[in-house]
Coordinates of C-alpha atoms in Angstrom, one line a residue:
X1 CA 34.7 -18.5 -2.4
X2 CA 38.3 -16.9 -2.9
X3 CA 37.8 -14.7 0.1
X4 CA 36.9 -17.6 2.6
X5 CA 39.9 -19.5 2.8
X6 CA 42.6 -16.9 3.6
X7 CA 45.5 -19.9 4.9
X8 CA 45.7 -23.3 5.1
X9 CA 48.6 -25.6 6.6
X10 CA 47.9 -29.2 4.4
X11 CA 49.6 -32.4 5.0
X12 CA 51.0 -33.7 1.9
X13 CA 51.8 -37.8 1.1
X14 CA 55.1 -36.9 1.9
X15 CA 54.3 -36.4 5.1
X16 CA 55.6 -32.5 5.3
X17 CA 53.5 -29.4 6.5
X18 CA 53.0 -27.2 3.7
X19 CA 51.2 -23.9 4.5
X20 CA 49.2 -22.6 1.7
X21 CA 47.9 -18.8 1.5
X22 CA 45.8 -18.6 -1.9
X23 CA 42.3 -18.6 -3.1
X24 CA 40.6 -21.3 -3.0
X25 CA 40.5 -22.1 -6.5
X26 CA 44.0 -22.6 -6.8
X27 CA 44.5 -24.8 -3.8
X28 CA 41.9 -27.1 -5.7
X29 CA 43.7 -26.7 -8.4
X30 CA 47.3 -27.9 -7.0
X31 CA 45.9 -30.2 -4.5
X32 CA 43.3 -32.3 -6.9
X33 CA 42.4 -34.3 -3.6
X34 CA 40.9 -31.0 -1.8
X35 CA 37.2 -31.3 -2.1
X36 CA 35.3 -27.9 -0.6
X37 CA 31.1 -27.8 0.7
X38 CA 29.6 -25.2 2.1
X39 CA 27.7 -25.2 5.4
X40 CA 26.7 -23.2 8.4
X41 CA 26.9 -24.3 12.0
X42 CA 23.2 -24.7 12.7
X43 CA 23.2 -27.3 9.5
X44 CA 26.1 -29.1 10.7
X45 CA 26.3 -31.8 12.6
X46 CA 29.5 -34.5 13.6
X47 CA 29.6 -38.0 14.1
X48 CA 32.4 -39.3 16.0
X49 CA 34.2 -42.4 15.1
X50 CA 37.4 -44.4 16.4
X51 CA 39.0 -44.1 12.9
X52 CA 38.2 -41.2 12.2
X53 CA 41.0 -38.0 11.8
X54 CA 38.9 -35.0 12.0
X55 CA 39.6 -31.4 13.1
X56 CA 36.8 -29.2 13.2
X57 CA 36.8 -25.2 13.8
X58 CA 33.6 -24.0 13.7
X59 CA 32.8 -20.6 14.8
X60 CA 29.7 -20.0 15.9
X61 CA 27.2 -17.8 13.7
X62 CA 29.6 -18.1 10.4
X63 CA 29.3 -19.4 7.2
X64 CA 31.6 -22.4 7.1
X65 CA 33.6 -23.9 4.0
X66 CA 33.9 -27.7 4.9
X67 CA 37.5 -28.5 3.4
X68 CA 38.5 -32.3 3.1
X69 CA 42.2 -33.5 2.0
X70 CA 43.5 -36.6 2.5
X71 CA 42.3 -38.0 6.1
X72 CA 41.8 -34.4 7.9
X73 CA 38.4 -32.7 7.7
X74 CA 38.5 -29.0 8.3
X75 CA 36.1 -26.3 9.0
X76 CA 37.1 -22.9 7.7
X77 CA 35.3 -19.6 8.8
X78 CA 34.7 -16.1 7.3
X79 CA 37.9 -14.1 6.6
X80 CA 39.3 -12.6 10.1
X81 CA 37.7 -15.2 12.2
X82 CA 40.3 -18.0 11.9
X83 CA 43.8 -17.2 10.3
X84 CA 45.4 -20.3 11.1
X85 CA 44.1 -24.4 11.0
X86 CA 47.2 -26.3 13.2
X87 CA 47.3 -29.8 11.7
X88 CA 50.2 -31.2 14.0
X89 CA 49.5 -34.7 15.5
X90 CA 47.3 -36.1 12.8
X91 CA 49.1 -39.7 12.2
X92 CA 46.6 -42.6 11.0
X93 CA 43.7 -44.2 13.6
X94 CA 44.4 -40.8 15.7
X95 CA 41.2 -40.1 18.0
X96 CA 38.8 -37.9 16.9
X97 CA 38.5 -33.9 18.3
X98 CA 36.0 -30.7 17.2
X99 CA 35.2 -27.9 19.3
X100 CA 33.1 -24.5 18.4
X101 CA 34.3 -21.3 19.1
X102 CA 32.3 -18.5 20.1
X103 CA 32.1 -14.6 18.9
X104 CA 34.3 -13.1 21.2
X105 CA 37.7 -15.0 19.4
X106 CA 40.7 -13.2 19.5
X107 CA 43.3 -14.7 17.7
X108 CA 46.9 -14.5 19.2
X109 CA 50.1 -15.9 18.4
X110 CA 49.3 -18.8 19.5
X111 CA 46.7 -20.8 17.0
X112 CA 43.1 -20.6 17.9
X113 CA 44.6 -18.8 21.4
X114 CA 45.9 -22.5 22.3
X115 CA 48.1 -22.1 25.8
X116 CA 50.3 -25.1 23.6
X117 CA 50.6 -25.5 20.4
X118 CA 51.0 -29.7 20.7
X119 CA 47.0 -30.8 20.5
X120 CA 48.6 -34.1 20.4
X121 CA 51.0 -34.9 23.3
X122 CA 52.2 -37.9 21.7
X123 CA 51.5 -37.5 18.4
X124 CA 48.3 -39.8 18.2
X125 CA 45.9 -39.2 20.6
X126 CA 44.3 -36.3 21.9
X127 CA 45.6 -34.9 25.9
X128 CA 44.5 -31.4 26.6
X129 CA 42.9 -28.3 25.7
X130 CA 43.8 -24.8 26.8
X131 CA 41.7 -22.1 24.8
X132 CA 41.2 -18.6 26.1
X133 CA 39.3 -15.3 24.7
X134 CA 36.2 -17.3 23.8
X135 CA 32.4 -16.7 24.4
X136 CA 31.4 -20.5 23.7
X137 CA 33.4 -23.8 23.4
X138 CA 31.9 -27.3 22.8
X139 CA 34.1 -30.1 22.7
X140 CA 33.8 -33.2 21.0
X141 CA 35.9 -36.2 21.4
X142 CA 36.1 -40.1 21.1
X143 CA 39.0 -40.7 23.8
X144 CA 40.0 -44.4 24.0
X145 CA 41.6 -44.8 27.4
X146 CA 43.4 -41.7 27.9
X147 CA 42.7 -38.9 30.3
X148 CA 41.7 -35.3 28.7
X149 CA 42.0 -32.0 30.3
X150 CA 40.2 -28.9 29.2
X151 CA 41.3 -25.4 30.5
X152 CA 39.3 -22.3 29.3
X153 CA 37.7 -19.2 30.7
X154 CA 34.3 -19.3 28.4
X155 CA 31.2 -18.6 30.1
X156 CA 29.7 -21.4 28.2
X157 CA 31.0 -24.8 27.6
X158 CA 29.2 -27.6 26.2
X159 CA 30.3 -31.0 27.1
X160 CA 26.9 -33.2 25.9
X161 CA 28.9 -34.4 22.4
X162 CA 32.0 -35.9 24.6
X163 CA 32.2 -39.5 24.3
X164 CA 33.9 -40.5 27.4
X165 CA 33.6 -44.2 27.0
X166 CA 36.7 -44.9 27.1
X167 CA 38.6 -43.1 29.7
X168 CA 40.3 -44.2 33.0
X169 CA 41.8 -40.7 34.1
X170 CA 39.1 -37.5 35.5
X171 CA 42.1 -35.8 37.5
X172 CA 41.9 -32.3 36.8
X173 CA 39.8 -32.8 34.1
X174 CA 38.1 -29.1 34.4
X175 CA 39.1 -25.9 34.9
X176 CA 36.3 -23.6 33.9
X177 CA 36.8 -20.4 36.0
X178 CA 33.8 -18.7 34.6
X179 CA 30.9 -21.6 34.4
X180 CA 27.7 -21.2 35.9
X181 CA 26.1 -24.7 34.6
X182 CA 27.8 -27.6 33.4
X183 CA 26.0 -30.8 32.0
X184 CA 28.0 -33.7 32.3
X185 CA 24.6 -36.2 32.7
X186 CA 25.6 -38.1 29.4
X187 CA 30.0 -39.0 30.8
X188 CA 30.5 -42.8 30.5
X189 CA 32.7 -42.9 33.8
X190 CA 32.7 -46.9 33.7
X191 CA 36.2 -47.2 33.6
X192 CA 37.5 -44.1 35.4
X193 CA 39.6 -44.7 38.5
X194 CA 40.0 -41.6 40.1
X195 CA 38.3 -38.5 39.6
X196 CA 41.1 -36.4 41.8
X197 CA 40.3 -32.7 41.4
X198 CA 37.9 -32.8 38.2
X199 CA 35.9 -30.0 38.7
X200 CA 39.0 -28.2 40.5
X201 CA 38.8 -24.2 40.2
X202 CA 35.4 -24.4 38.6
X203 CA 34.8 -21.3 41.0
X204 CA 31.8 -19.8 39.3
X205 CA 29.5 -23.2 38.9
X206 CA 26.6 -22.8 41.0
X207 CA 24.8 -26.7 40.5
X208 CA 26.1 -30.0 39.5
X209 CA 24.4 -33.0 38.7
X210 CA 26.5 -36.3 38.9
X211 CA 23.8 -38.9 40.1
X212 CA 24.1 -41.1 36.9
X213 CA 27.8 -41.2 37.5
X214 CA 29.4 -45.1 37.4
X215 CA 31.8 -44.9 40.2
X216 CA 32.3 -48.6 41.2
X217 CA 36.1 -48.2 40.4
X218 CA 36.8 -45.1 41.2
X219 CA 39.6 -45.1 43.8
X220 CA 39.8 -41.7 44.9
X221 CA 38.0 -38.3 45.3
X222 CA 40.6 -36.2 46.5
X223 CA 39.3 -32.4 46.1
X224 CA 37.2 -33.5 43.2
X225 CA 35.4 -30.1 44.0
X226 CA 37.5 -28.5 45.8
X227 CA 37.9 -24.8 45.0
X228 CA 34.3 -24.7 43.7
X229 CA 33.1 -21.7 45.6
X230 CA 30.1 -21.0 44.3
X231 CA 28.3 -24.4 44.3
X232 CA 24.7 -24.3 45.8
X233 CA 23.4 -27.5 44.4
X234 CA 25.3 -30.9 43.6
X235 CA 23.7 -34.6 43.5
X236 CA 26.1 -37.3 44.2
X237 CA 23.4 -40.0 45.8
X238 CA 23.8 -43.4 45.5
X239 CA 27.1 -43.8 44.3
X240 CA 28.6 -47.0 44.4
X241 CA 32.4 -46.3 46.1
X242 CA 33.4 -49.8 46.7
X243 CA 36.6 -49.2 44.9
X244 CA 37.2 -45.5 47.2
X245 CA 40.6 -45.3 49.3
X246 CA 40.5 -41.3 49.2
X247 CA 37.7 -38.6 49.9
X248 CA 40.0 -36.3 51.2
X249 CA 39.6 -32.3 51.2
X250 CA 36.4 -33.9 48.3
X251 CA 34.3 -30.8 49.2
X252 CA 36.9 -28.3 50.4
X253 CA 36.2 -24.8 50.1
X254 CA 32.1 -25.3 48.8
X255 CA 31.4 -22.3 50.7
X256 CA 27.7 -22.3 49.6
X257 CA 26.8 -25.1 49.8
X258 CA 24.3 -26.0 52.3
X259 CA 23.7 -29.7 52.4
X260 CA 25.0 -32.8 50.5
X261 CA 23.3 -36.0 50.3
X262 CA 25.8 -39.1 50.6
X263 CA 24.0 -41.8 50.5
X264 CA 27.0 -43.8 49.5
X265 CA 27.3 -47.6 48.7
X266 CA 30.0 -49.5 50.0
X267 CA 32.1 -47.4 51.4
X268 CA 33.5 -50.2 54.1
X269 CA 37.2 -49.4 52.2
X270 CA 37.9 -46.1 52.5
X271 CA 40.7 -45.2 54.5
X272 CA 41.1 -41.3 54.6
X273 CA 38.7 -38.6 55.3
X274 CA 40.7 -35.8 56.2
X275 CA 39.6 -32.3 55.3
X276 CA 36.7 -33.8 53.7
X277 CA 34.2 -31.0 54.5
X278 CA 36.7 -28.5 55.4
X279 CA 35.6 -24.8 54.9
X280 CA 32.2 -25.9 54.1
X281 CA 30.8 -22.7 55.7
X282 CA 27.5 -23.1 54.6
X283 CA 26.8 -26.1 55.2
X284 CA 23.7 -26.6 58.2
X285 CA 23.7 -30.5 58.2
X286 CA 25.2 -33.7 57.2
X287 CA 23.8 -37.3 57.6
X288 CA 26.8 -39.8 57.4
X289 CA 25.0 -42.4 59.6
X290 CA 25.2 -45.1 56.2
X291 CA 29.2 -44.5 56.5
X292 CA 30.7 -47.5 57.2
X293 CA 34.5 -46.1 58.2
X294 CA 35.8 -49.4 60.3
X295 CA 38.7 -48.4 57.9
X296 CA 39.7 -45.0 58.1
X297 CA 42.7 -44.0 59.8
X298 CA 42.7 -40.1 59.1
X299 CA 40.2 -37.8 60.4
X300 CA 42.1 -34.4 60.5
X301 CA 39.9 -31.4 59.9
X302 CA 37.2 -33.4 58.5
X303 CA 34.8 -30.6 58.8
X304 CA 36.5 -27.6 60.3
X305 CA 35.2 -24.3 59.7
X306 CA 32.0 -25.2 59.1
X307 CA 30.5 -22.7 61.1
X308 CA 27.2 -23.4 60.1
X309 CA 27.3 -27.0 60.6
X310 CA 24.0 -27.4 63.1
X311 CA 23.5 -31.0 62.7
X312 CA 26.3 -33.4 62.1
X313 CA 25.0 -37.8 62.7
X314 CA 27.9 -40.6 62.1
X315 CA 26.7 -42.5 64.5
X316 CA 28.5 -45.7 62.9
X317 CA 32.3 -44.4 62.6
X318 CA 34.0 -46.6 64.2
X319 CA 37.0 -45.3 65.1
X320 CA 38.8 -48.7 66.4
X321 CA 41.5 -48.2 63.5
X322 CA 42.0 -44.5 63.7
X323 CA 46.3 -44.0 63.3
X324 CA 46.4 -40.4 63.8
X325 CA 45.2 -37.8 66.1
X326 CA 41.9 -36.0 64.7
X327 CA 43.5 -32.8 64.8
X328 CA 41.2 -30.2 64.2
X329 CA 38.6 -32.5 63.4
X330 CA 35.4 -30.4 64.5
X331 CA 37.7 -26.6 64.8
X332 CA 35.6 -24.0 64.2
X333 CA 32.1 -25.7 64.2
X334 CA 30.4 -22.6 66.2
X335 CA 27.5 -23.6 65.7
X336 CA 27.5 -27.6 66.1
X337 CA 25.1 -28.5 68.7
X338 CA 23.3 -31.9 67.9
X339 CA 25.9 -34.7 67.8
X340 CA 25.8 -38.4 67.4
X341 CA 29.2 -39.6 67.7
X342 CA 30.5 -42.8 66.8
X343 CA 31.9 -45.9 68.9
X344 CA 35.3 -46.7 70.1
X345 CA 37.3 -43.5 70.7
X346 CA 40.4 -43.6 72.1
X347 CA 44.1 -42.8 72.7
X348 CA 43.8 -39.0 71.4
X349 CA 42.7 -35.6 73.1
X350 CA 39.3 -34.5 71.3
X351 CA 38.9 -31.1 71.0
X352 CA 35.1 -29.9 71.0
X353 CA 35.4 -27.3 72.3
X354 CA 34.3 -24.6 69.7
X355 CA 30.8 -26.6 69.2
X356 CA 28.2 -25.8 71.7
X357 CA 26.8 -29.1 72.3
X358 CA 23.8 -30.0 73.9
X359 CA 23.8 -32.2 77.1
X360 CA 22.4 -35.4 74.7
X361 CA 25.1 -34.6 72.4
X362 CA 28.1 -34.3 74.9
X363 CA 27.0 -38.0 76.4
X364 CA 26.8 -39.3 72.9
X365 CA 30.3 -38.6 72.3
X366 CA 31.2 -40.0 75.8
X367 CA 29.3 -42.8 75.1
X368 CA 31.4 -43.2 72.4
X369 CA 34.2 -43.4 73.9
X370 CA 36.6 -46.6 75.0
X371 CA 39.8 -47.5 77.5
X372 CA 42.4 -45.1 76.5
X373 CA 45.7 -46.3 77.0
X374 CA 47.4 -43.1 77.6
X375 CA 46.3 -40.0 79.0
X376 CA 43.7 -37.7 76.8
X377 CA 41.7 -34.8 77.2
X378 CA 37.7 -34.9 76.0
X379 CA 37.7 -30.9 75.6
X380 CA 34.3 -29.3 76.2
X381 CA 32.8 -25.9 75.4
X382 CA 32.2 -23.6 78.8
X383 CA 28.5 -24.2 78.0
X384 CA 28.7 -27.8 77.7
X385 CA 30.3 -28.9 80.0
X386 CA 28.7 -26.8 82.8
X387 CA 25.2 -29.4 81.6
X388 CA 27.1 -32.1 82.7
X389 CA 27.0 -34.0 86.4
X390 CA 29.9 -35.4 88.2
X391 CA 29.1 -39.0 87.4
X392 CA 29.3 -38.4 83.8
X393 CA 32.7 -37.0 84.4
X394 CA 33.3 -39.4 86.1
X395 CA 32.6 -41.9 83.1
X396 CA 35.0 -40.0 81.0
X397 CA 37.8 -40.3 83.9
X398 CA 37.1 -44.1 84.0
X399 CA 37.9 -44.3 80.6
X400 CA 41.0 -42.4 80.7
X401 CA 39.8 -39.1 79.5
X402 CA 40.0 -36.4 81.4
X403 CA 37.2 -33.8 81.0
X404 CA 38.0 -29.8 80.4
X405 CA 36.1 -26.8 78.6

């Protein structure tokens, strides 16, 4: 047993950090509180609790020396593995925090490789985790209200033990460069209000599903998966978005992904889509004929460069309340040919013409339109607009738009 514990940093009554190198023995010996068990990772298993001041290190594979002193719980590993247990930030009612740690742990001079050594940004409960040069990390945590952000370039991360029951704050909650699958089905999201870039830079995560997610008051989505290159697959149907002000640049940069199904509820209080879909090159179609936007007063590059985009039905914008020019709105949709536009366009050139629409498509969008009161331009591929007659320009002219390809 003298050859497992090769350091120790141990809180005493006094309050003061006292780092301990000796065998174990003798720590039991001047620490009478220290009480030692032996386990191994597949025979342990944690419980989380409110009160409880736990720090676990478990590294996976190893035979583990459970140590308890005092109100801290730690795991030690073999000799090598783990050379130094931080204990800052453990004060009384502190929120509870494990993770395992995989074979391919380097230590550095940082502890455990963490980015900082503060676990505790305010000395009680539990803000972020940066961890590099790991195989395997699995977090477990009991947050009461406050956000968490985890940073770390394992392959494999297990989230399934995080109790987020209590948290309000998912912005830039994961960065997880090198993650193929994540499982995030058991997140309590009942109280979170914005989920603002929370899977941000998760560029190797090919499938995501967040259909069980609580979202009534989540205000915004701003590039909540933005940056995720990789994605194929994602479920996000029937979420309830009553409380939703901001989806914008939500998908930006998905290059793979080919279709998304928004089946959304309530969405009568969003105000901004801009850059919603932008760079969604692989997307082929999109249905947002449920979207209610009689709010929404930014469109801008909503979908550009999605030059796969084949299929594309929002019938029901309404864009009566529209403040800004849709600037780029449909750039680079090259292959866009089936349209149903919404209702009540005006005051603002709309450029088209990159999307060769068909002849139904083209009067759809002037359909859509209403009394500008200021000149506009309606612009037109070469191919569309040669499909239409001069009484349908006409209509356009009427309307004050003024028809070009």
């Amino acid at each position: 047993m003298s050859e497992i514990l090769r350091k120790i940093r141990v809180p005493l009554e006094s309050g003061e950090i006292r780092e301990l190198e000796m065998p174990v023995p003798s720590l039991q010996e001047h620490l009478s509180q220290l009480k030692f068990e032996w386990c191994t990772l597949g025979e342990y298993s944690s419980k989380s609790s409110h009160n409880s001041n736990t720090l676990y290190f478990i590294h996976a594979g190893s035979r583990l020396l459970k140590v308890m002193f005092g109100f801290a719980t730690l795991m030690v590993c073999e000799p090598n593995r783990i050379e130094y247990i931080p204990t800052q930030g453990f004060l009384p009612n502190s929120s509870y925090f494990g993770f395992v740690l995989g074979e391919s742990l380097t230590p550095t001079g940082y502890p455990l490789g963490f980015t900082n050594q503060y676990l505790f940004s305010d000395g009680r409960f539990l803000r972020s985790i940066a961890l590099f040069g790991v195989s395997y990390l699995k977090v477990v945590c009991y947050m009461p209200y406050n956000d968490l952000k985890i940073r770390s370039d394992a392959p494999v991360v297990d989230l399934t033990a995080l109790d987020t029951t209590g948290m309000k704050n998912m912005k830039n909650m994961l960065n997880l460069g090198k993650v193929i699958e994540l499982d995030v089905s058991g997140f309590n999201t009942s109280n979170v209000t914005t989920m603002e870039y929370m899977f941000y830079g998760c560029y190797s995560l090919k499938k995501l599903d967040l259909g069980g997610f609580d979202t009534k008051n989540v205000k915004s989505f701003s590039s909540m998966f933005g940056g995720c290159n990789s994605l194929e697959s994602l479920n996000i149907s029937g979420w309830n978005v009553k409380s939703c002000t901001d989806v914008s640049s939500m998908f930006d940069d998905c290059y793979l992904l080919k279709s998304i199904n928004i089946n959304w509820i309530n969405t009568q209080n969003i105000r901004t889509l801009a850059g919603m879909f932008l760079d969604c090159q692989a997307l082929e179609s999109l249905d947002l004929s449920a979207f209610v936007s009689k709010n929404v007063t930014q469109y801008y590059s909503m979908f550009a460069y999605c030059s796969a985009l084949k299929t594309l039905d929002i019938r029901n914008f309404d864009f009566m309340f529209n403040q800004s020019s849709p600037i780029r709105m449909f750039y680079g949709c090259t292959s866009l040919r089936n349209l149903s536009f919404g209702k009540n366009y005006s005051n603002y050139t709309l450029d088209l013409g990159d999307c060769p629409l068909t002849h139904t498509s083209a009067m759809s969008v002037i359909n859509g339109l209403k009394q500008c009161s200021k000149e506009a331009q309606l612009i037109f591929s070469t191919e569309t607009f040669n499909t239409l007659t001069q009484e349908e320009l006409a209509l356009a002219l009427s309307l004050g738009f003024t028809v070009v390809s």
